[in-house]
PDB file of C-alpha atoms in Angstrom:
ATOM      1  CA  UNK A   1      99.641  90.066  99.959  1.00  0.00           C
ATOM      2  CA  UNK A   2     102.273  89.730 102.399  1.00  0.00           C
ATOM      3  CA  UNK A   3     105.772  91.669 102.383  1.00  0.00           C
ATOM      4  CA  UNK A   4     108.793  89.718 103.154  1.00  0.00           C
ATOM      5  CA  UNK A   5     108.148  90.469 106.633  1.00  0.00           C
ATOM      6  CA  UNK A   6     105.021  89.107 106.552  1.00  0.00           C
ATOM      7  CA  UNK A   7     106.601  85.761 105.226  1.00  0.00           C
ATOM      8  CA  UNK A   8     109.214  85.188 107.782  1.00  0.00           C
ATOM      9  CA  UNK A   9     106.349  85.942 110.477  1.00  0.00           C
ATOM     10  CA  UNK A  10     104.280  83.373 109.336  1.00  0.00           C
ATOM     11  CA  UNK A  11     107.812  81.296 108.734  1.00  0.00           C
ATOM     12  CA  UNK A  12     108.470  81.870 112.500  1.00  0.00           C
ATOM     13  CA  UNK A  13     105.383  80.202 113.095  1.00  0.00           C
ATOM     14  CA  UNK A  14     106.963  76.617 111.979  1.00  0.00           C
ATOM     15  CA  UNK A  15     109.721  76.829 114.372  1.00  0.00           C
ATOM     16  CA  UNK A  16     109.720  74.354 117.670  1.00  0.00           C
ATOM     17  CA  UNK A  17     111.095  74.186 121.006  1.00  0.00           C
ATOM     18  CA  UNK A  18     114.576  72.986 120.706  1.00  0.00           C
ATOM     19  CA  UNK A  19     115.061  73.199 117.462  1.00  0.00           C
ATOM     20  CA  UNK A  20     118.248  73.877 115.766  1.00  0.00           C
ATOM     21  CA  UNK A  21     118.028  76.386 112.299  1.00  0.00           C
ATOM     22  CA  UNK A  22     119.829  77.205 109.755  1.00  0.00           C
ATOM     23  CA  UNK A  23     118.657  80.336 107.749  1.00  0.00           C
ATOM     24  CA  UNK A  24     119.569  80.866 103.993  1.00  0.00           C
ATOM     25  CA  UNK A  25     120.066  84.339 102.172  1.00  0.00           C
ATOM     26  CA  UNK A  26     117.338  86.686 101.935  1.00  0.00           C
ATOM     27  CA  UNK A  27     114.405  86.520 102.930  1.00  0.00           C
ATOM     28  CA  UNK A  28     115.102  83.570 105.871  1.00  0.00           C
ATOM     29  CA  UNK A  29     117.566  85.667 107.483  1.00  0.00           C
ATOM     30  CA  UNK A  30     114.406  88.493 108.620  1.00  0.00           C
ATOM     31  CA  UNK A  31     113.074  84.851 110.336  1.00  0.00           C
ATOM     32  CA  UNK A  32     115.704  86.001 112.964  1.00  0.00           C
ATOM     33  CA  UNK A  33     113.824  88.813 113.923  1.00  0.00           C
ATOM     34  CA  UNK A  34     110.150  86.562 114.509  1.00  0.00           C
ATOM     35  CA  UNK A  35     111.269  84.050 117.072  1.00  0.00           C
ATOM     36  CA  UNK A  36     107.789  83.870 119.298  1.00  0.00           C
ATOM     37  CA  UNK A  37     108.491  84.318 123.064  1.00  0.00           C
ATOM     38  CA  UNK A  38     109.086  81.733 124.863  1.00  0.00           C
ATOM     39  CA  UNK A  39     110.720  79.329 122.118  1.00  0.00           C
ATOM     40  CA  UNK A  40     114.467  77.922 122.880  1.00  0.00           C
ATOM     41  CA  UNK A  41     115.869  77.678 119.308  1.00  0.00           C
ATOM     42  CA  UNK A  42     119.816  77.740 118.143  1.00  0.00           C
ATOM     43  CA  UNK A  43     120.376  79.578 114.936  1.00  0.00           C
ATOM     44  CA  UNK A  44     123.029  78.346 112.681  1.00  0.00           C
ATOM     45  CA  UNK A  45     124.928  80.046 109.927  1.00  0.00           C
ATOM     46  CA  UNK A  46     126.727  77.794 107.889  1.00  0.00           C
ATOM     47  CA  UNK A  47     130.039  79.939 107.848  1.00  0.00           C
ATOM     48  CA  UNK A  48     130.722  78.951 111.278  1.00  0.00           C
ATOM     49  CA  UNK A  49     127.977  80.437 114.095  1.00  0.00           C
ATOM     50  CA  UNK A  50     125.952  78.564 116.314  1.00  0.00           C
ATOM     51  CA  UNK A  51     123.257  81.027 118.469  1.00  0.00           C
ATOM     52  CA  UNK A  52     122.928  84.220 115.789  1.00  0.00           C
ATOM     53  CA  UNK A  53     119.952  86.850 117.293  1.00  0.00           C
ATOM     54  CA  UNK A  54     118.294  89.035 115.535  1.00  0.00           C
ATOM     55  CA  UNK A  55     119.642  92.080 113.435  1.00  0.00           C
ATOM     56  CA  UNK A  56     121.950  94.585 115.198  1.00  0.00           C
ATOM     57  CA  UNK A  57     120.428  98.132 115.536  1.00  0.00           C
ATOM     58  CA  UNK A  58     121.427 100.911 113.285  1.00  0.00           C
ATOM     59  CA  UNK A  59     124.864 102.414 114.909  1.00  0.00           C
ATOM     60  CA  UNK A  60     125.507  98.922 116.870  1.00  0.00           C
ATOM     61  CA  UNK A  61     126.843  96.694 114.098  1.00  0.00           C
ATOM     62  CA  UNK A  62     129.991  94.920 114.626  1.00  0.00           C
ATOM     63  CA  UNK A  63     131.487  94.162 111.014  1.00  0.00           C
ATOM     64  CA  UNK A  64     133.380  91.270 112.320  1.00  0.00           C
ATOM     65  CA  UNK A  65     130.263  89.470 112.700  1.00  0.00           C
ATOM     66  CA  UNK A  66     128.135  87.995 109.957  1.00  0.00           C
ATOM     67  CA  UNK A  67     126.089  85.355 108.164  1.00  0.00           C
ATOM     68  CA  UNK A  68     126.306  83.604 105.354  1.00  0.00           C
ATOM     69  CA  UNK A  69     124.512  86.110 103.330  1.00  0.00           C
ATOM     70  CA  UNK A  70     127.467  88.782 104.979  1.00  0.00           C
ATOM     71  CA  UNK A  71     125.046  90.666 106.548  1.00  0.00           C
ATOM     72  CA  UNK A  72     125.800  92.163 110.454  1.00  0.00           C
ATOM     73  CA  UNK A  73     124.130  89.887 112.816  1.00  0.00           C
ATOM     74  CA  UNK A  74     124.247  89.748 116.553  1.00  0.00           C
ATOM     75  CA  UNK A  75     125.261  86.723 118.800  1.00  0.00           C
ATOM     76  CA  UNK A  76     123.242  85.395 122.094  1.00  0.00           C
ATOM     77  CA  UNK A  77     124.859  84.203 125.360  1.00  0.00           C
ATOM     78  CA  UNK A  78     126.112  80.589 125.055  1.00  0.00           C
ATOM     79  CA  UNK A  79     126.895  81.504 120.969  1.00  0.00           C
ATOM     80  CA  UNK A  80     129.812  79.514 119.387  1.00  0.00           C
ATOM     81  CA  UNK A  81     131.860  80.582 116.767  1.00  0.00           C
ATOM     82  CA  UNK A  82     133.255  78.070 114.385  1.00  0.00           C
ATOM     83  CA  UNK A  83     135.577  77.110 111.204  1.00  0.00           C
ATOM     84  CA  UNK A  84     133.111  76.371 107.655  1.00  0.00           C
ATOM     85  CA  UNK A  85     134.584  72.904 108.353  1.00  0.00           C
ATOM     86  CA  UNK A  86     133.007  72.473 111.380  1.00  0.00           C
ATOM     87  CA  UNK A  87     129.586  73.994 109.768  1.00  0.00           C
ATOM     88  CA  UNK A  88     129.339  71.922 107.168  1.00  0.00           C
ATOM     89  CA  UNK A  89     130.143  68.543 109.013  1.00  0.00           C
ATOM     90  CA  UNK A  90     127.225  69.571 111.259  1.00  0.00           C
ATOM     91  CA  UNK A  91     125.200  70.130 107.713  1.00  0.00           C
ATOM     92  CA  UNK A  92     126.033  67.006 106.548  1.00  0.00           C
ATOM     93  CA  UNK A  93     125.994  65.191 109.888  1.00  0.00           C
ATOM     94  CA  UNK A  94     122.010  66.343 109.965  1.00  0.00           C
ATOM     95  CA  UNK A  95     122.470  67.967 113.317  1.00  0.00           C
ATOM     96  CA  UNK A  96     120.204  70.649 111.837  1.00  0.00           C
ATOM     97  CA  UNK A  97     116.156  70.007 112.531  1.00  0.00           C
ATOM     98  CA  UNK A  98     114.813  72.982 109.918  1.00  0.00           C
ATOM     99  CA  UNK A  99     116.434  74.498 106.846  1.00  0.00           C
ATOM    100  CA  UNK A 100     114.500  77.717 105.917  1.00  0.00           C
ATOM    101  CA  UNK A 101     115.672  78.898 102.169  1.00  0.00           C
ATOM    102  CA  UNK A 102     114.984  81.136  99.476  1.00  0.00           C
ATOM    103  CA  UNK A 103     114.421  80.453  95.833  1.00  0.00           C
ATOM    104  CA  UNK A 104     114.026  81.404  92.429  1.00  0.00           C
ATOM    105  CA  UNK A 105     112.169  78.338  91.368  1.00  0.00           C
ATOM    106  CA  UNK A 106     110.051  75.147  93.199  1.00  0.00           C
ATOM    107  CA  UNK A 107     108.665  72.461  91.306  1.00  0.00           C
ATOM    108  CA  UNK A 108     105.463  70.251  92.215  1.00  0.00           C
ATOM    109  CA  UNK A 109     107.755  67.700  92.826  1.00  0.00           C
ATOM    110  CA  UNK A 110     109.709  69.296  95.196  1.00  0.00           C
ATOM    111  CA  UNK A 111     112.997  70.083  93.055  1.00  0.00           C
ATOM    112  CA  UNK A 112     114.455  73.920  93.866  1.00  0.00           C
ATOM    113  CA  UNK A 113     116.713  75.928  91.534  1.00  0.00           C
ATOM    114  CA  UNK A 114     118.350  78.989  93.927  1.00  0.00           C
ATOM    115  CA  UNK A 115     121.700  79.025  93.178  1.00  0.00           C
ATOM    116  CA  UNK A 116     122.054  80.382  89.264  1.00  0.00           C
ATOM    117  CA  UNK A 117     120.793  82.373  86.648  1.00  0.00           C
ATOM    118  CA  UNK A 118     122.272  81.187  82.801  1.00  0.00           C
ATOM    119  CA  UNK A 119     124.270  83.996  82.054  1.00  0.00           C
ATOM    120  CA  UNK A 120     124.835  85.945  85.258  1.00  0.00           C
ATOM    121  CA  UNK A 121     127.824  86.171  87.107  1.00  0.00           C
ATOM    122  CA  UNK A 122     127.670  83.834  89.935  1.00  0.00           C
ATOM    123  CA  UNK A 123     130.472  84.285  93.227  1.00  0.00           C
ATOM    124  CA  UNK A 124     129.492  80.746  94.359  1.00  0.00           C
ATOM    125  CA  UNK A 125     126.791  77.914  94.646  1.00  0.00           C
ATOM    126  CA  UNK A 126     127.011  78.166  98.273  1.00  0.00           C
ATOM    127  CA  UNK A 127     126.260  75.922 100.456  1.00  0.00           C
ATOM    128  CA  UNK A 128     122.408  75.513  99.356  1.00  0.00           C
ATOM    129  CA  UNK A 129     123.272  71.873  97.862  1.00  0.00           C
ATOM    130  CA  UNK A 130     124.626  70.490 101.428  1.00  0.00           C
ATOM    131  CA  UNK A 131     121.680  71.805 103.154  1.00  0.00           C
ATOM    132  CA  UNK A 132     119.245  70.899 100.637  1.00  0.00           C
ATOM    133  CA  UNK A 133     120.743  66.814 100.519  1.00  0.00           C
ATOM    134  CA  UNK A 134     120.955  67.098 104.372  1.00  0.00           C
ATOM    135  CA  UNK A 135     118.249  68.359 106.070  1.00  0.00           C
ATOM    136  CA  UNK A 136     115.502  66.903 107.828  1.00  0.00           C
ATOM    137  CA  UNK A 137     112.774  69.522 106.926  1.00  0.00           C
ATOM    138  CA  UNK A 138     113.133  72.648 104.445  1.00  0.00           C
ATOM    139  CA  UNK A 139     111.045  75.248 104.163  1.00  0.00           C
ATOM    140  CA  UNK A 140     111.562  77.737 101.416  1.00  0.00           C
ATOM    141  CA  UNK A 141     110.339  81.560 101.477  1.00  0.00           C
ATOM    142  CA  UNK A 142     110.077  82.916  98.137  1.00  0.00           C
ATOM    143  CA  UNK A 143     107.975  85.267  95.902  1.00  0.00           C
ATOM    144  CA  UNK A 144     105.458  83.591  94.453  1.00  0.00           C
ATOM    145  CA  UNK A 145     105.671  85.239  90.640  1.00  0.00           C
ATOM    146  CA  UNK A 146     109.093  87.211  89.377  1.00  0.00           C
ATOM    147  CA  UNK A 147     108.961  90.437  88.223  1.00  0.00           C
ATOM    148  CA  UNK A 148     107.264  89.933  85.095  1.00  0.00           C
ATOM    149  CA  UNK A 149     104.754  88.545  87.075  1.00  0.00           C
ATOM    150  CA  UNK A 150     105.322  84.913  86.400  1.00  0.00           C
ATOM    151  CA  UNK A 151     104.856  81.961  88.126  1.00  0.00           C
ATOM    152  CA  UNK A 152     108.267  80.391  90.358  1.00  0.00           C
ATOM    153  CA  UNK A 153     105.901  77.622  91.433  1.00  0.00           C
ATOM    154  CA  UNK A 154     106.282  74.945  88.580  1.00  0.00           C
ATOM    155  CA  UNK A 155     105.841  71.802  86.581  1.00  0.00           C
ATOM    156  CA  UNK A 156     109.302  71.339  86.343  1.00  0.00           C
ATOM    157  CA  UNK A 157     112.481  74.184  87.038  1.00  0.00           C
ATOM    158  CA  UNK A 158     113.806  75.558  84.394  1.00  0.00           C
ATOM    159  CA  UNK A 159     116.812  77.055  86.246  1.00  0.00           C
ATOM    160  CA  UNK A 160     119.866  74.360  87.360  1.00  0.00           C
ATOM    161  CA  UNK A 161     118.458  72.305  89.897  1.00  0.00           C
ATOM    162  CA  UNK A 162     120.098  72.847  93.623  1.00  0.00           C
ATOM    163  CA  UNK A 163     118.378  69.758  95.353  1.00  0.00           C
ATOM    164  CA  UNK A 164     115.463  66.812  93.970  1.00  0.00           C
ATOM    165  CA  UNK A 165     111.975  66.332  95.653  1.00  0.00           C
ATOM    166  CA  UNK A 166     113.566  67.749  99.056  1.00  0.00           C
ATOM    167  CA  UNK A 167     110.978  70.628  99.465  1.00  0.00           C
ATOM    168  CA  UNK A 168     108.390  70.326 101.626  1.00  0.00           C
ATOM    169  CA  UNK A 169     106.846  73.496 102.512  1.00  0.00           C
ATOM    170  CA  UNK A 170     106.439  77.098 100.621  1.00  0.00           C
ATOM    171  CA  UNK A 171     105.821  80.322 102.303  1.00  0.00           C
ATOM    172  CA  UNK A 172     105.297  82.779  99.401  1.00  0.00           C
ATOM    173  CA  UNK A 173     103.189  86.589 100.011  1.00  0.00           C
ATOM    174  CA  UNK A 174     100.313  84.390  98.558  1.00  0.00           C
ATOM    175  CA  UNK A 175     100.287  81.485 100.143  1.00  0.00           C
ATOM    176  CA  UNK A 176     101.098  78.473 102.604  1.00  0.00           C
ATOM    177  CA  UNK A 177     101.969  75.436 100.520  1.00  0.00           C
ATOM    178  CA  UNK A 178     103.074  71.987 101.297  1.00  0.00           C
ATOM    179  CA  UNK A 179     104.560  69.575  97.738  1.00  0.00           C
ATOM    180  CA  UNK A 180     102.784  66.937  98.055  1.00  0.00           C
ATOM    181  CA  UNK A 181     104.892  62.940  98.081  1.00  0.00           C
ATOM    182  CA  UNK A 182     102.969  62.338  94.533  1.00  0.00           C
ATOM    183  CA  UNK A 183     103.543  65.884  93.176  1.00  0.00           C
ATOM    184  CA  UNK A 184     101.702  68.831  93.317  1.00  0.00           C
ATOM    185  CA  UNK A 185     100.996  71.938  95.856  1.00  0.00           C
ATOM    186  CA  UNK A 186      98.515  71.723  98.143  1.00  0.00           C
ATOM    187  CA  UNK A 187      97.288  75.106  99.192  1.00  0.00           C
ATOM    188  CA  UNK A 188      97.401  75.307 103.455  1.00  0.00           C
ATOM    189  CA  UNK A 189      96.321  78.883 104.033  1.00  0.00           C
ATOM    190  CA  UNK A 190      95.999  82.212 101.579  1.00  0.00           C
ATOM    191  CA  UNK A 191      97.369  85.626 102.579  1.00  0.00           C
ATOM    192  CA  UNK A 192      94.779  88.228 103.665  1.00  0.00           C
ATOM    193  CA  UNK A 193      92.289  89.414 101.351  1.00  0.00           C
ATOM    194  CA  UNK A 194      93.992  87.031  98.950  1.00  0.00           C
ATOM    195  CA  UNK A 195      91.358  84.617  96.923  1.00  0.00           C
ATOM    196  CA  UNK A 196      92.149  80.852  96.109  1.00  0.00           C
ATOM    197  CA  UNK A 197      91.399  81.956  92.778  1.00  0.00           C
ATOM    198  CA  UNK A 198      94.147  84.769  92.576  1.00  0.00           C
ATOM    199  CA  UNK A 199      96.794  81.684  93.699  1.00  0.00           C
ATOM    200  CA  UNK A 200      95.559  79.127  91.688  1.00  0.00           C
ATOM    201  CA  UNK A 201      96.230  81.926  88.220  1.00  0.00           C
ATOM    202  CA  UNK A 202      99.832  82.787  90.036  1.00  0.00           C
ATOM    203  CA  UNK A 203     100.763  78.938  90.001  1.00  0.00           C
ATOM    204  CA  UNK A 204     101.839  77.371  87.363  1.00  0.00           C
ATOM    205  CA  UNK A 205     102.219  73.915  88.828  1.00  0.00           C
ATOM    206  CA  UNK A 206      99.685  71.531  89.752  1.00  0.00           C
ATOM    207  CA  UNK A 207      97.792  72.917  92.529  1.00  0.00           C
ATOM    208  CA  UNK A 208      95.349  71.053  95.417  1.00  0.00           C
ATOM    209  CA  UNK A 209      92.973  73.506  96.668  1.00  0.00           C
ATOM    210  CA  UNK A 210      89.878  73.747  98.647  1.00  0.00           C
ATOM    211  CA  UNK A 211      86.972  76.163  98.499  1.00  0.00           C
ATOM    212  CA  UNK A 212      87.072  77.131 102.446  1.00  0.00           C
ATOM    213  CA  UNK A 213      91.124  77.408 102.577  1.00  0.00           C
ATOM    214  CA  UNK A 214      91.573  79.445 105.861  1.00  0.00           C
ATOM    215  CA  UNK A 215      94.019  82.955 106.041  1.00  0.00           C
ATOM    216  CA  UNK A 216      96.882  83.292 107.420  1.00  0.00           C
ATOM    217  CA  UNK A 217      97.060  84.799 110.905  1.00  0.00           C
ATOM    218  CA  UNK A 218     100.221  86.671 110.920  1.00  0.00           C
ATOM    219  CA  UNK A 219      99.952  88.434 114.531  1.00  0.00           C
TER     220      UNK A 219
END
């Protein structure tokens, strides 16, 4: 299985030439740190930052910059900083080529709940429902199971829906999905050592698999 690491490498992986990329909270923010040489991509945070790098090193933070998750970041030559105004007209303009976001639950039919748990105290939804009704291509990086060791890949959410058949890829520590136009996962590539067997029992929604589905190659 992969650590979350491991999922924003193989995230990385997804990310062309030009493109500009906004990372959600969590998980999508280590993406950052997985650019592969030689790729020209902008970064955006949606509260006002085009051209984030990676992580600052321990000692070099500088707490007046941050993302949208308020973690420290770092900014690269040619960055711009912005109002949330700004941000979000770019959002909702669909200036942005790739959304990469976490989430608590994916249905077969592409529907994501990541904005609230019934019951716990929420600050804010965010701006996961611009990005989701926005973007061109979203990617979501997620744990396959919770903690109970349950499946978040599902029939249906059960959790307040975000944004409707807008998901088209999942990077889990399992597995490479894409949701399928008709409904369904369609298994791409397993994690290391991980069996099509041991995915298809972690999945509760319908899942497309071959026999010979190929590993991931991280590295």
């Amino acid at each position: 299985m992969l650590d979350k690491n491991g999922i924003a490498k193989r995230i990385a992986k997804e990310i062309k030439d030009g493109y500009y990329v906004n990372l959600g909270i969590g998980i999508p923010t280590l993406v950052a740190n997985y650019i592969p040489e030689g790729i020209n991509v902008v970064l955006q945070s949606e509260n006002g930052l085009l051209g984030m790098g990676p992580f600052p090193f321990e000692g070099e933070e500088d707490p007046d910059l941050i993302n949208a998750g308020k973690q420290t970041i770092t900014t690269l030559p040619g960055s711009s900083i912005f109002d949330s105004a700004m941000s979000f007209g770019m959002i909702r303009a669909q200036k942005i080529d790739l959304t990469i976001l976490g989430a608590m639950e994916v249905s077969e039919h592409g529907d994501i709940a990541n904005w609230k748990i019934p019951g716990k105290m929420v600050k804010g939804m965010g701006g996961a429902m611009d990005l989701v009704a926005s973007a061109k291509n979203i990617i979501v990086a997620m744990q396959h199971v919770n903690k109970a060791g349950e499946s978040k890949l599902l029939p249906s959410c059960t959790l307040p829906l975000t944004g409707v058949k807008c998901i088209k890829k999942i990077v889990t520590e399992l597995a490479v999905l894409d949701v399928l136009p008709e409904g369904g996962f369609k298994l791409l590539e397993r994690a290391p050592g991980v069996s099509v067997d041991f995915i298809r029992n972690a999945t509760a929604g319908k899942l497309f698999a071959s026999d010979d589905v190929p590993e991931m190659v991280i590295d």
